[in-house]
Each structure stands twice: as structure tokens, then as C-alpha cells.
XYZ file of C-alpha atoms in Angstrom:
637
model
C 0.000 0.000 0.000
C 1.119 3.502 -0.651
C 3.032 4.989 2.281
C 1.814 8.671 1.779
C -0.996 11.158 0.479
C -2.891 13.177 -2.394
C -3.969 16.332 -1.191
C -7.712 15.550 -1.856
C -6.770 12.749 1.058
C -5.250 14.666 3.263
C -7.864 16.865 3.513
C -10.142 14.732 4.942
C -7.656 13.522 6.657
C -7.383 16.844 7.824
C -11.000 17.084 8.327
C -11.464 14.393 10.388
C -8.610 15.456 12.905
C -10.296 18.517 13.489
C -13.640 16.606 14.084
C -11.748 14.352 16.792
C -11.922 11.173 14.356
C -8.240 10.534 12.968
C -6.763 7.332 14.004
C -2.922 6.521 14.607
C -2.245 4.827 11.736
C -3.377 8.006 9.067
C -2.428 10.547 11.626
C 1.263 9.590 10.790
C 0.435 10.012 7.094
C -1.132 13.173 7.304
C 1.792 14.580 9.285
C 4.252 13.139 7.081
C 2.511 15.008 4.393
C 1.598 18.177 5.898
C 5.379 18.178 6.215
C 6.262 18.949 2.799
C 2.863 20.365 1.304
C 2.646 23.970 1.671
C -0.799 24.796 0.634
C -2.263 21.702 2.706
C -0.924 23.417 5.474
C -2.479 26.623 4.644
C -6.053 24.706 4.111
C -5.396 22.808 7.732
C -4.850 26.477 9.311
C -7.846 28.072 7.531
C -10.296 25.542 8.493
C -9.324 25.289 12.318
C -9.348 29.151 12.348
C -13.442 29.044 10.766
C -13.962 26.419 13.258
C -12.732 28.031 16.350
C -14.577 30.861 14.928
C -17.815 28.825 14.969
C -17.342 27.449 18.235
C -16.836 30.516 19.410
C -20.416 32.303 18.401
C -22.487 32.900 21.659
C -25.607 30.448 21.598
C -28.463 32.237 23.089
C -31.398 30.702 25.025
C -34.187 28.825 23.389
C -36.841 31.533 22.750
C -39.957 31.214 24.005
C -42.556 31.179 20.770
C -45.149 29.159 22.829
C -47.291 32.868 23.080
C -47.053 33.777 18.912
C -47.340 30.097 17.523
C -50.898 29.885 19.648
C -51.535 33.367 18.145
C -51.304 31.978 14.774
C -52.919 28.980 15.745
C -55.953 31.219 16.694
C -55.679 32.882 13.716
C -56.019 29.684 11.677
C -59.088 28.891 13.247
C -60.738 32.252 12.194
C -59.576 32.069 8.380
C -62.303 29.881 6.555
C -62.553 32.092 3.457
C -59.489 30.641 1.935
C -59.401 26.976 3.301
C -62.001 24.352 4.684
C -62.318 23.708 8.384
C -60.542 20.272 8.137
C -57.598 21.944 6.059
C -57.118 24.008 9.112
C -57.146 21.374 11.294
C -54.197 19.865 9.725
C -51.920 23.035 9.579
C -52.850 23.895 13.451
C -51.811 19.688 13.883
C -47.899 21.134 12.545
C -48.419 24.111 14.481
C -49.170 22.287 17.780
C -46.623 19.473 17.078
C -43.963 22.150 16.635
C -45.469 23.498 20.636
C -44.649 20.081 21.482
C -41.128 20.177 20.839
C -40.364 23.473 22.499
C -43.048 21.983 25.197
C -40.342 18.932 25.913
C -37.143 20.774 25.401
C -38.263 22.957 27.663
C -39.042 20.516 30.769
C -35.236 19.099 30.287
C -33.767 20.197 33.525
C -32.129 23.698 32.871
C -28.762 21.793 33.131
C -29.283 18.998 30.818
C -29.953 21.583 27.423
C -26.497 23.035 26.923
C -24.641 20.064 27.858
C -27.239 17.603 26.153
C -25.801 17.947 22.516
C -22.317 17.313 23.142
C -22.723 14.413 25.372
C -24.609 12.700 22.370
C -21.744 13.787 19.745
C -19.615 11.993 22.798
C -21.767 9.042 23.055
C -21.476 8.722 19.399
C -17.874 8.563 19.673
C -17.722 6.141 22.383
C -19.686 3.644 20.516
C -17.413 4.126 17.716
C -14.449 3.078 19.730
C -16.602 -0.030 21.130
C -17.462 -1.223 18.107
C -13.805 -1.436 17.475
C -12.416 -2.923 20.611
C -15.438 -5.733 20.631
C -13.615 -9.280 20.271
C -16.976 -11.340 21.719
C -20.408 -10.999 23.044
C -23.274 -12.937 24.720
C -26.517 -12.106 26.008
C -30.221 -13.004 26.832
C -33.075 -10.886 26.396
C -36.680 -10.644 27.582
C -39.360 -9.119 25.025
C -42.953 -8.148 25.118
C -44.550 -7.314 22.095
C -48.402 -5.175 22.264
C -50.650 -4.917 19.077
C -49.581 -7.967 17.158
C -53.352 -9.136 16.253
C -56.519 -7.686 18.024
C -56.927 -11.141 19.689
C -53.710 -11.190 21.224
C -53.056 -8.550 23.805
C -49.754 -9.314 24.596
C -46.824 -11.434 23.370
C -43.890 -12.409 25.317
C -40.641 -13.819 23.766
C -37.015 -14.742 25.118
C -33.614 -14.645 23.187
C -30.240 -15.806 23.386
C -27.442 -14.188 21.439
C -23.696 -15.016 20.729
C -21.426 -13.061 18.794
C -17.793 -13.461 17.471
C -16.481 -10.350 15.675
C -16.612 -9.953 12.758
C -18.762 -12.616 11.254
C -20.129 -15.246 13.555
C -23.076 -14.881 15.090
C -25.872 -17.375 16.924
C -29.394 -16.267 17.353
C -32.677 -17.780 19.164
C -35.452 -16.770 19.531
C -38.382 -18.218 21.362
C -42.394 -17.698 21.824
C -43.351 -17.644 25.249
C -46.624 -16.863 24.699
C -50.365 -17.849 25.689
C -52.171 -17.904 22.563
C -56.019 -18.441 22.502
C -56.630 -21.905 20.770
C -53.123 -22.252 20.739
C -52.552 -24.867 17.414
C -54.450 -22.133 15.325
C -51.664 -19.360 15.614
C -47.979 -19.877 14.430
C -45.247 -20.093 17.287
C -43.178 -17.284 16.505
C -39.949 -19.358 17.262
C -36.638 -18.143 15.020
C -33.055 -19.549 14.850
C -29.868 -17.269 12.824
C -26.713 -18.975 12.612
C -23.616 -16.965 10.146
C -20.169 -17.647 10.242
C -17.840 -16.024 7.277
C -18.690 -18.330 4.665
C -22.223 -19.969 5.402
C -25.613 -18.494 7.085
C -28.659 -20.106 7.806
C -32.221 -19.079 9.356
C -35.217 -21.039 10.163
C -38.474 -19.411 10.945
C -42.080 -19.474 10.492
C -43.910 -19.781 7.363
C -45.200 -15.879 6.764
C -49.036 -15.003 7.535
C -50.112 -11.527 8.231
C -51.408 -10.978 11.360
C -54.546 -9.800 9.545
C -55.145 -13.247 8.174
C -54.914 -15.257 11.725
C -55.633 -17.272 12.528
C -57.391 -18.287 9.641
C -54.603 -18.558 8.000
C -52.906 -21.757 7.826
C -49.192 -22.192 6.417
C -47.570 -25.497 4.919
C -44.763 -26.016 5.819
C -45.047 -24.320 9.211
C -41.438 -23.671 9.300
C -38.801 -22.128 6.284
C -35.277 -23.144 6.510
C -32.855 -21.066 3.792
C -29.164 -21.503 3.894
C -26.569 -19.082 1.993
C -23.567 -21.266 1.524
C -19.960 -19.866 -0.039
C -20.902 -16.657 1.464
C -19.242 -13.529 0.675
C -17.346 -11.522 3.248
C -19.711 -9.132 4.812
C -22.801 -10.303 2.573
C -25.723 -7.398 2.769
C -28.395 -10.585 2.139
C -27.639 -11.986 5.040
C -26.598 -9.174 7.286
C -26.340 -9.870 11.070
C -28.266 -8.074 13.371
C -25.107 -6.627 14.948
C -27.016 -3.506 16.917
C -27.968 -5.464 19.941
C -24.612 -6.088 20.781
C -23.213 -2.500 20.275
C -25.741 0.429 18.563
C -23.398 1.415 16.092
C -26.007 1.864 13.220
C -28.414 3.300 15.099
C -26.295 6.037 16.980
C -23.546 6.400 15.248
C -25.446 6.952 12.012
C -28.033 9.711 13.201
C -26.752 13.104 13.829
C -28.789 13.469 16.365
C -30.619 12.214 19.581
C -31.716 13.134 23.358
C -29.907 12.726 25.844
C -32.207 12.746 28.466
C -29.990 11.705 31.693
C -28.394 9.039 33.737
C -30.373 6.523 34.820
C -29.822 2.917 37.029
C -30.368 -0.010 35.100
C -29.945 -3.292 36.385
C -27.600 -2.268 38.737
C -25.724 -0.214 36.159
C -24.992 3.234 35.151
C -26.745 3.854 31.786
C -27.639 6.724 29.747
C -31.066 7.056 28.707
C -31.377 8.214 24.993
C -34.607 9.236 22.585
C -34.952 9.428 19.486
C -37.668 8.177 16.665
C -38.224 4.845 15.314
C -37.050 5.945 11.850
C -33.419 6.352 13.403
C -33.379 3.305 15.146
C -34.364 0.577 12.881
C -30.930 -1.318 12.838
C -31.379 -1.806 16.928
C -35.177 -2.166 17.446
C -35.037 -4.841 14.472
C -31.915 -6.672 15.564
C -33.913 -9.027 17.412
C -36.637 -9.276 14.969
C -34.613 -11.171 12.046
C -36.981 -13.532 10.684
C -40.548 -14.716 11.946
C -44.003 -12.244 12.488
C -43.987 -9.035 14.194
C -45.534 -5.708 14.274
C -44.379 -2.569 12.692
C -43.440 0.549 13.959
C -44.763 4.347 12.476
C -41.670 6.083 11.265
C -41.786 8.835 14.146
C -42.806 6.770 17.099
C -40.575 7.213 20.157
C -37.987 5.074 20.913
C -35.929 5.162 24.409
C -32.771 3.523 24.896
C -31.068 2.999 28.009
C -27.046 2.301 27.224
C -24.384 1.004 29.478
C -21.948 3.666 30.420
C -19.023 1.522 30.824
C -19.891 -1.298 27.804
C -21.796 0.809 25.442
C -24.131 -2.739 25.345
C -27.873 -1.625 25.225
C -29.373 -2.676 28.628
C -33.127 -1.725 27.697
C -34.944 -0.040 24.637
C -38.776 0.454 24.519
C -40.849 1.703 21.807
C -44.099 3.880 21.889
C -46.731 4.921 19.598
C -46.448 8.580 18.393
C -49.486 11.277 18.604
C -49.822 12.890 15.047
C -53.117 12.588 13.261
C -51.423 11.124 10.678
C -50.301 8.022 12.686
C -53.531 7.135 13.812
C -54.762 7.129 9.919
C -51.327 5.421 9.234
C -52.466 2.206 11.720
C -55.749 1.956 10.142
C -53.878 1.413 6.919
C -51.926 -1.323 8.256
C -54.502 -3.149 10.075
C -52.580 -2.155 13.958
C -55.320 -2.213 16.915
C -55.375 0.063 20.052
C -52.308 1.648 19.598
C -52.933 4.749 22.114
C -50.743 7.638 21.942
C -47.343 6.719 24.734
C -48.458 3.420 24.428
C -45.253 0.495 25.070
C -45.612 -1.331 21.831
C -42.227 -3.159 22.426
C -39.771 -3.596 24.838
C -36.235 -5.258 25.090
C -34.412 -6.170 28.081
C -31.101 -7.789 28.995
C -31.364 -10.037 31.777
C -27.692 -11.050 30.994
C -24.867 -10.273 29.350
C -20.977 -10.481 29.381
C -18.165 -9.528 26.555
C -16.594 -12.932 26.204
C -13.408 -14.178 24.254
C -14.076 -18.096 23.706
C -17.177 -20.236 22.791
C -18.359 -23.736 22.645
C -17.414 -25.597 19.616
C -20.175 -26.136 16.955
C -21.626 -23.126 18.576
C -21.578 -21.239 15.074
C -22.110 -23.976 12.693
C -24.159 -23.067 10.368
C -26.650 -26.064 8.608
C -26.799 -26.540 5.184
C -30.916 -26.969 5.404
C -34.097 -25.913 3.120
C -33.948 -24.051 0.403
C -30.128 -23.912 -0.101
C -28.493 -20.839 -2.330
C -24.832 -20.262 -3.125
C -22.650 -16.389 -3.056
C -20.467 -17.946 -5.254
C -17.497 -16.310 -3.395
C -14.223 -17.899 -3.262
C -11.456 -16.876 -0.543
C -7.590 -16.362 -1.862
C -4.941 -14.514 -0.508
C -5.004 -10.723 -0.425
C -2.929 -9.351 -3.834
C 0.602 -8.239 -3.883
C -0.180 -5.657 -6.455
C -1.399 -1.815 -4.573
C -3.813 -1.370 -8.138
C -7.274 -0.766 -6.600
C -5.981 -1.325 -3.210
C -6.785 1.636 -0.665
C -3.277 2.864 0.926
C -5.488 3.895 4.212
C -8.380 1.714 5.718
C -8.827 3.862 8.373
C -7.177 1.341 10.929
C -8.761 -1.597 9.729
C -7.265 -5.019 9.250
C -6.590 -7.440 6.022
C -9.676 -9.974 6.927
C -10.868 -12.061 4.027
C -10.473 -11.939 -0.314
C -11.317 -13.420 -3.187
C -13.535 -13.228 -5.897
C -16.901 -14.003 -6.856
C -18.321 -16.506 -9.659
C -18.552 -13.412 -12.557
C -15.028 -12.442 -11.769
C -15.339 -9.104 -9.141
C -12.281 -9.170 -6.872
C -13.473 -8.777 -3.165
C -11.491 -7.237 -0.006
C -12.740 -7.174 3.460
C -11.200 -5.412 6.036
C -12.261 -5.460 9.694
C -11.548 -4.495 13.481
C -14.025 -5.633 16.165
C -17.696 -5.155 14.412
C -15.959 -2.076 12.290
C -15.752 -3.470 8.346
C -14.819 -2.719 5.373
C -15.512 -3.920 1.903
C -13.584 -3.187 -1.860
C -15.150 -5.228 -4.997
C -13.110 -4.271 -7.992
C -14.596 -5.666 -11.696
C -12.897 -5.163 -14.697
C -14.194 -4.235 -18.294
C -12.920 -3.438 -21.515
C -12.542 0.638 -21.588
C -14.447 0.558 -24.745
C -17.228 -0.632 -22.672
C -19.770 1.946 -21.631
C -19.602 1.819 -17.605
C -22.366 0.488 -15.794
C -23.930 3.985 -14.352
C -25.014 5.120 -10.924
C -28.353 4.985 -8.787
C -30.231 7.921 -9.500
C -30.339 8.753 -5.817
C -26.733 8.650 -5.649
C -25.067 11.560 -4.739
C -22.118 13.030 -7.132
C -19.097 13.873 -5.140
C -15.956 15.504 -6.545
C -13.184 13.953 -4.357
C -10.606 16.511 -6.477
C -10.605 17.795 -9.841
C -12.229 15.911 -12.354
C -12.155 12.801 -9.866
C -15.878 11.797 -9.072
C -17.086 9.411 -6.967
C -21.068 8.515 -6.170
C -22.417 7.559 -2.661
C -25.207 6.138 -1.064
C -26.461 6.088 3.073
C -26.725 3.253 4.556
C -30.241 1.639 4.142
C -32.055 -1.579 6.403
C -29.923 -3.659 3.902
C -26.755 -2.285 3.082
C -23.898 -0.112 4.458
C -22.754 2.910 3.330
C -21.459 2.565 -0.576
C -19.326 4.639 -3.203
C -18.935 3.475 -6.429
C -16.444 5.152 -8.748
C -16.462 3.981 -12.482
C -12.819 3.989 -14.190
C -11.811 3.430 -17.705
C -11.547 0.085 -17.421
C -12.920 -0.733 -13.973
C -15.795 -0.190 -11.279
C -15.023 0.016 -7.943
C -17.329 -0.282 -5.048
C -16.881 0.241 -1.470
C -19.081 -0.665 0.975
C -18.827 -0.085 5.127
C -20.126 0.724 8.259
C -17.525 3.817 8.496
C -19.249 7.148 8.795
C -19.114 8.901 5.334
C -16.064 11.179 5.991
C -13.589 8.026 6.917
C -14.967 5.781 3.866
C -14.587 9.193 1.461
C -11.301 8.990 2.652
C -10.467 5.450 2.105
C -12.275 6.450 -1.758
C -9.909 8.842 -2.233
C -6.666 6.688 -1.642
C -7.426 4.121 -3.638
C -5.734 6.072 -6.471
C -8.424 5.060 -9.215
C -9.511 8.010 -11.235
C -13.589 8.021 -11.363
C -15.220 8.795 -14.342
C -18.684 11.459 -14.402
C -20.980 9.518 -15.074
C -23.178 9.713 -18.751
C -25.817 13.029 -18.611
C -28.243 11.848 -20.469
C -29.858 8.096 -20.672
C -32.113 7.332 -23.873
C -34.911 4.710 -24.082
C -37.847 4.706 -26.310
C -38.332 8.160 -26.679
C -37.749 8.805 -22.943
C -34.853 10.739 -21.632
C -32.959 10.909 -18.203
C -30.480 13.655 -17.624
C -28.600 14.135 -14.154
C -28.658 18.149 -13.662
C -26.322 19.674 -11.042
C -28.410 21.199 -7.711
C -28.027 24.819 -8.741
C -29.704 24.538 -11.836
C -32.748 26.300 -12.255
C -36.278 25.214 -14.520
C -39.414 27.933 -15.057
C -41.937 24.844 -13.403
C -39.580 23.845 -10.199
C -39.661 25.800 -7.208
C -36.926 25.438 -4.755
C -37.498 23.624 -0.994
C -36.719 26.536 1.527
C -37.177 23.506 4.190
C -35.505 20.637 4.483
C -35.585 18.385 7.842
C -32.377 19.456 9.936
C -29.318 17.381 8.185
C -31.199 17.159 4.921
C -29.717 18.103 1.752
C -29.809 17.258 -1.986
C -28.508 13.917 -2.908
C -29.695 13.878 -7.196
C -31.679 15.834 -9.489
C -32.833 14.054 -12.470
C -34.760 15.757 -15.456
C -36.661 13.701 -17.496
C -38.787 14.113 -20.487
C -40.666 11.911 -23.022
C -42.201 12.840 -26.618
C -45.266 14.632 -25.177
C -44.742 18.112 -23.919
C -43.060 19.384 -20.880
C -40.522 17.898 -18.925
C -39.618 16.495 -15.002
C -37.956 17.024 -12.591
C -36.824 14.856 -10.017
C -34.499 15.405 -6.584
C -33.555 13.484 -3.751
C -32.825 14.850 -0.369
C -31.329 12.691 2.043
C -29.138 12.420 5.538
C -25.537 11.975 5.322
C -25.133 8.746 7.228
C -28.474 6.553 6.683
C -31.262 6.331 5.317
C -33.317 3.030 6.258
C -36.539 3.699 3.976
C -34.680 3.321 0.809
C -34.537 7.528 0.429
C -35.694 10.310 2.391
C -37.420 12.888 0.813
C -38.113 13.166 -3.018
C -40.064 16.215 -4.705
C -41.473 16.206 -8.162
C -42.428 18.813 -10.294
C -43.613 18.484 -14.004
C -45.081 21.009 -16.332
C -46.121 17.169 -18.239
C -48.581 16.588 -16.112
C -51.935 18.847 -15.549
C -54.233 17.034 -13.812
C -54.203 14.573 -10.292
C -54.907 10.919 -12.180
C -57.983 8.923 -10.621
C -56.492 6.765 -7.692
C -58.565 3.358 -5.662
C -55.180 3.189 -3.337
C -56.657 3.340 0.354
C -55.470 5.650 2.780
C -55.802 8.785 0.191
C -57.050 11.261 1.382
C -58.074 14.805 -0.209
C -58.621 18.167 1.150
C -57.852 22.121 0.499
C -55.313 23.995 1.358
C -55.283 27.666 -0.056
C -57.497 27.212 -2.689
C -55.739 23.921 -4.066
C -56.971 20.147 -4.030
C -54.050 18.136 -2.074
C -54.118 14.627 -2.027
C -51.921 12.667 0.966
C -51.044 9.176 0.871
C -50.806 7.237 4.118
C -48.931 4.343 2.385
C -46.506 5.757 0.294
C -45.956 8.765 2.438
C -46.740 11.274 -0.544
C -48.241 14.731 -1.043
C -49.542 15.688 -4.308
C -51.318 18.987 -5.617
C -51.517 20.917 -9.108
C -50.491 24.805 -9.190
C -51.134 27.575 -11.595
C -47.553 28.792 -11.867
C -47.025 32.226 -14.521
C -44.128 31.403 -17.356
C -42.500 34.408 -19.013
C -45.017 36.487 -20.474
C -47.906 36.551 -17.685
C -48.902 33.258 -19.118
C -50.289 30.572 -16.523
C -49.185 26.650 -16.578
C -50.231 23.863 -14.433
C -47.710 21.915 -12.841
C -48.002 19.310 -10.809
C -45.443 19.129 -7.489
C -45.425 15.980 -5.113
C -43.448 15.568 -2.098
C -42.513 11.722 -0.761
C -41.782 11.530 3.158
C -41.993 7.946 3.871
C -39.833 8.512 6.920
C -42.024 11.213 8.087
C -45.935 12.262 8.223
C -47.937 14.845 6.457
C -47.350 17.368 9.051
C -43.443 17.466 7.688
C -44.866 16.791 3.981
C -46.793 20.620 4.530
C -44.082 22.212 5.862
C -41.957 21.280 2.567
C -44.911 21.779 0.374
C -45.227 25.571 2.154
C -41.391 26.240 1.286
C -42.141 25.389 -2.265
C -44.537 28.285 -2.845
């Protein structure tokens, strides 16, 4: 591997230091190169000066808008001449969920606010470090589930978990529950086993809840094995969060820190923070068989061990938004009361450990059987398409698949890292990137495209050579695996404008760009920003556009916000989807879906001319509700 830097490296590198996340192993690079580069020096003493800068503005006291939001809110109840009654209704909803918020930041004790924020960036960074130093793990857990099926108040569960960084990991799950006519409903038993190279679940044969217990499976199990595994395989990732949260809070940004609590005899911090940030943890447990789901914004409370970082207890409650309880009628949940405990996790025991019993993580080769088609080798003497800094992580497994990719895996503790290299002919167009993939120019005329992480997959970058695509995948925060990106020393290609098919066009447009039909979002969710915009346009008149808005880290329901806007389309087509639902808003029809998250609505908007066009806008939240869908939809008037 290379033993020193490009500038476009060491300025992460540089980056990073100042955000308190260098490790030895670059640090020595970085110095070695600051040593003899000049203007990196200059950029390193620039950016610590704007950041002391920053650190050093005075932060004021929250102010207290309780009084004027409840004078608008009054006001909204007199205006009827522009809006219907149940229009209003929804806008005071935003209004009073936004009282809410002040409401509970304001009954943190006086001491907690200021310091609250930089514990969590703290927190963040211990579970960082855990996730590095973990060798082995083992634990049992208690769970009750509430709101499964209408006939079954209550569920209880227990579970067993072993773990054996990076790759081996033994899961089981049992159904303690009472179950009315109990051979009518499905025992919600589950077993994982994974090792590097084989994994293997068994659980029950899938009925919704809605259909039981009427419904009647054959076979009443599934067995499906993955054998010749790849290193790190995102079909058959392990549910790693219940051992150390790394996903869920190392990945947010943000959360509560709402004290220091006792916990089973231990010190623990108790966190908060909503469902749609904590999917990796609340579904660790929850890797195969039946179970409820969760609204994207209900609460979910986390007690963590301040000496392990090992979750001790996590609980989560149903929201209070309108739009939640229209949300559970959609998918068929009972009784779900605002604050209600709809799940809650606790370990009885746990302990890090170093050995286990042999056979322990053997794997079966059982049901439906399929193969990765990976085989291991040594790692390559030759540096091409080898990253010179893996921010600290170890050689741990290569090879190559069945169609040829080279793979490298690189861990330390649960910490990985991932490089598949494939080959082509450079005459060969290269394959091109997601359209929610977000162009980044690592240095000049060096481009690279990267994804969150979602409920499947890790955090990617793919960067399409001349003759090869390169993609990393790992559970690194963004700025160490842009790093690693940038020393691999492979030039990336931009990738193609336009795409052609059938008369329809795609074109990827830079953010800046501006279009007569699109307005631009004056309000993003805090830590949004543009990921893609894509302009499309077919042979009938008008055109598209397209962008994606997403967090930095993850994103676990595939994106996080899109808008649309099209001067193509005039009119709101006919819809039977259930859970639509229509009402005014300023004079203009808006239709809301509960299942897909989306706000539609058709505007008058003037071209050039005093001329008048329809256009139709749409804004997808499915992480969020329609109060946050409004509040976009406002910006973009």
C-alpha cells in the first residue's frame, strides 16, 4: 500500500482530525505530508481558524414562541374564506406538534440543554471506539410485544445471542406466549446462525397478522441456507445492533440525551430518538418470523451502558400525530394509544466474552439452499485498486466471486470494510449510478457517487474507471470511507448526462440549476440536503424534474425525501389506493397518501409572459408524516 498522500486525502484527513476522528495509523500520514505540502498546510490552518470561529459564536437561550405560535394557531381557526375547516385542522396539527417540541425541550432540567448535545456527539464517539475494541459478546433478552393481532393482547418472547467479531453470530429466539386456541396461531420461534462463509435461518412460514388465525401455512417452518458466502454479505446481514448500537447512533446526527439513569444495577444513559433512526437496533432481534411494525416517528428510548456501550433496555411507543392514527388503520394495527409500550427489550444477561463452545456457530446446510459464489484467496501483492489507508482496519478475508469481481474485506471488532473491484474493456460503456446517488468531486475531475446506509446495506461509493468499477461498501461514517475512496488512487469517471430509451430521456442536472416549473425547498428536515436531481422528459410536452434529499449517514426507507415537479402533467390521475385522502389547502386540491408517504397537488404557476401553466409538485416523506410533507410543500410556494 502507498506509504503517503494526495492532497484531496489529506484533507479529509485533515478534516477528520479537526472533528476528533483521525486514528494513529493516518495521523502519521497526514503529518508526514503536511510536512512537505505547503498549501495543505495553509487549508489545515484556515479551516481550524473558521472552526474556532464557529465554536466561538455565543448560543443564546431557546426563545420562548409558545405565546405567537398559539396566536397563529388562533388565527387559523378564524380564516375559513381561503381553506375548509378540516384543512385548518391539519396546519394547526404542525403548528401544535412544533409546541410540542419546544413543550419537551423545555421541561429538560435547565442543566441537561447546553450540555445535552455534546454528550450525544460523545456518546457517538464512544460507541465508535466499542465497536472497534469488541472481540466477543453474549446475552439473553426478555421481550414483550403489544398490538400484534386484536386477539392477542400481549406477546412475550425470550432470546439468546452469541457473537464473534466480525462474522459469527448465533441467534434464538423463542415464543413464550399464551395464545387463545393455541394450534391455530404460528409459534413465533426463530433460529440465525452466520459464520464467514455460510448463514442459515429457520423461521415461520409468513401469515399476516390480519389473516390469523385463519390462515394456515404449509410447511409451518422455512429453513434457507446461503452457503460460499461472501465476506460481509448485505443478504444476510447480522443483526449486529444489539450487541453494540453502532447503526443506530452512530449513524443519526442526532438524539436526546435525556440523563443518567440505574439499570440493572448499572450506570446507563437514557437516549430518545424516533423509530425511523433506530431501525438497525429495534429490528436486531426481529430477524426472521411475524412481528408488528413501527410508524416512522414513534418514540424510541434507549437505556445504554456507560461503561460497555451494550444496550441494557430499549422500549418503543406509539407517536401522537393525526397522521399516525390514519397510518395504523392502513396497516390493520389495533389500540395503539398515543405513549403506548408497543415493544420492549431487556437484557437479563450479558458479558463480553473471548471463547465459545465448539459447533456453537455452525451453520446447517438446510431448506432451500443458495450459493454467493465467493471464493477466498490470498489478499494481492499488487497496490492497483488497493486503498493505501483503511482507516485502521485489518486485512480480513479476499477473493472473488463466480462473474469475476475481486473482493477485499477489512475489519476491526464489528468495524468493516468492503472493496469489490470488476474489470471491463474501456471501450465498454460503464455500468452507471443509482439515481439517488449523490455526485461527489473527491478533487478535480475525480468523481465518486455515494449512497447512506439503508435496512440492507452499508454505506457505498462506487467510482467507475476506464476500465474498472469500484465499489466500497462499510459501516464507516461517510467522511472516513470518502477517505479510504480517495486513496485508492483510481480516477472516477462522471458519469453519462443523459440516458435514452424509447423516446424517454434521463439527464442528471447539477443542484443549482434552475427550470421555469420547479420551485426550490426553503425547508428541508435538519441534516437534509440534496442527494440527485434528475430531469426527465418523453415525446409529449413538458418535462420532469426529479431530486432526492437525504441524511448523510443513513437512510433506512430506501430515500428520504423526493419532490417532483412536471409542467407534463396537468391534472391529479384517478387513484382506488386506500389511505388517500383529499382536502384544500389555499385554494388547491391536495391529495396525501398514508402508504406511500406522498403529497400531491396541481399549481397555476405564470411562465415568461404573464402566461399561466399547471404543474403538478409531489413531495414523498416515507420517513415522516404529512405534518413534515406541509411544511416542505409551504417552502415550495
Amino acid at each position: 500500500m502507498r506509504a503517503d498522500l494526495r492532497c484531496a486525502e489529506a484533507r479529509i484527513e485533515i478534516s477528520a482530525r479537526l472533528d476528533g476522528e483521525a486514528d494513529d495509523a493516518s495521523a502519521g500520514l497526514l503529518d508526514a505530508h503536511l510536512a512537505v505540502c505547503a498549501a495543505c498546510r495553509r487549508h489545515e490552518d484556515e479551516l481550524a481558524t473558521t472552526r474556532r470561529a464557529l465554536r466561538l459564536q455565543p448560543v443564546g437561550a431557546v426563545p420562548d414562541l409558545a405565546d405567537s405560535i398559539m396566536e397563529r394557531i388562533d388565527k387559523e381557526r378564524g380564516r375559513r374564506s381561503r381553506r375548509t375547516e378540516w384543512a385548518s385542522r391539519w396546519r394547526i396539527a404542525g403548528i401544535a406538534a412544533a409546541v410540542a417540541t419546544l413543550l419537551l425541550i423545555a421541561s429538560l432540567p435547565e442543566i441537561e440543554r447546553p450540555t445535552g448535545v455534546a454528550r450525544a456527539g460523545e456518546i457517538a464517539g464512544e460507541v465508535r471506539l466499542a465497536a472497534r475494541s469488541l472481540e466477543g459478546y453474549a446475552a439473553r433478552f426478555e421481550i414483550t410485544e403489544r398490538g400484534w393481532h386484536e386477539d392477542v393482547g400481549v406477546r412475550h418472547f425470550s432470546a439468546t445471542m452469541s457473537f464473534d467479531a466480525p462474522e459469527r453470530l448465533a441467534l434464538k429466539v423463542r415464543d413464550l406466549t399464551t395464545y387463545p386456541g393455541p394450534r391455530r396461531w404460528p409459534q413465533n420461534d426463530v433460529d440465525v446462525i452466520a459464520n464467514a462463509r455460510r448463514y442459515w435461518i429457520k423461521e415461520p412460514s409468513f401469515c399476516p397478522p390480519s389473516a390469523l388465525p385463519g390462515c394456515v401455512a404449509s410447511p409451518a417452518q422455512e429453513q434457507r441456507s446461503i452457503v460460499h458466502r461472501g465476506p460481509f454479505d448485505g443478504t444476510s446481514a447480522l443483526p449486529t445492533d444489539i450487541v453494540v448500537p453502532l447503526e443506530t447512533l452512530a449513524s443519526t446526527g442526532s438524539f436526546a440525551v435525556l440523563g443518567t439513569e440505574g439499570v440493572a444495577g448499572r450506570s446507563a444513559y437514557h437516549i430518545a430518538l424516533p423509530y425511523r433512526r433506530a431501525v438497525p437496533l429495534i429490528d436486531s432481534l426481529r430477524a426472521g418470523g411475524s412481528w408488528r411494525s413501527f410508524h416512522p416517528l414513534d418514540r424510541v428510548d434507549i437505556w445504554i451502558d456507560r461503561g460497555t456501550w451494550f444496550p441494557l433496555r430499549y422500549s418503543v411507543a406509539a407517536g401522537s400525530s393525526q397522521d399516525r392514527r390514519a397510518w395504523a388503520r392502513n396497516e390493520a394495527w389495533h389500540d395503539d394509544a398515543a405513549g403506548e409500550v408497543l415493544y420492549e427489550v431487556e437484557a437479563v444477561h450479558f458479558a463480553e466474552r473471548e471463547s465459545f463452545g465448539s459447533g456453537l456457530f455452525d451453520a446447517p446446510r438446510r431448506g432451500i439452499v443458495r450459493s454467493g459464489g465467493f471464493s477466498a484467496s490470498a489478499f494481492p501483492a499488487s497496490t492497483s485498486g488497493v486503498p493505501a489507508t483503511t482507516a485502521g482496519l485489518e486485512p480480513y478475508r479476499a477473493g472473488a466471486t463466480g462473474d469475476g469481481r475481486r473482493v477485499l474485506a477489512y475489519a476491526d471488532g464489528m468495524t468493516w470494510l468492503k472493496v469489490v473491484t470488476e474489470r471491463h474493456r474501456p471501450s465498454r460503456p460503464s455500468a452507471s449510478p443509482p439515481g439517488t446517488a449523490e455526485e461527489i468531486a473527491i478533487e478535480s475531475g475525480n468523481f465518486v457517487y455515494y449512497q447512506p446506509a439503508t435496512e440492507m446495506l452499508k454505506r457505498r461509493i462506487d467510482i467507475y474507471g476506464r476500465s474498472s468499477h469500484i465499489h466500497l461498501e462499510s459501516n464507516l461514517s461517510r467522511r472516513r470511507l470518502l477517505a479510504v475512496a480517495a486513496s485508492i488512487g483510481a480516477r472516477g469517471r462522471r458519469a453519462g448526462r443523459v440516458e435514452r430509451s424509447g423516446g424517454y430521456s434521463v439527464r442528471r442536472v447539477d443542484a443549482g440549476r434552475s427550470f421555469w416549473f420547479a420551485a426550490r425547498a426553503e425547508y428541508l428536515p435538519p441534516s437534509y440536503g440534496q442527494s440527485s436531481a434528475l430531469l426527465s422528459r418523453s415525446n409529449a410536452p413538458g418535462r420532469t424534474l426529479t431530486a432526492y434529499y437525504g441524511a448523510p449517514e443513513a437512510e433506512y426507507e430506501g430515500f428520504g425525501v423526493r419532490i417532483t415537479q412536471s409542467s407534463a402533467i396537468g391534472t391529479l390521475a384517478p387513484s382506488a389506493e386506500d389511505g388517500l385522502r383529499s382536502f384544500e389547502l389555499d385554494g388547491v386540491t391536495h391529495r396525501w397518501s398514508t402508504e406511500r408517504g406522498e403529497l400531491e397537488w396541481i399549481e397555476r404557476v405564470p411562465r415568461a409572459g404573464g402566461a399561466e401553466r399547471s404543474v403538478y409538485r409531489a413531495v414523498a416523506v416515507p420517513s415522516f408524516d404529512l405534518t413534515t410533507a406541509l411544511r416542505i410543500a409551504e417552502g415550495l410556494r
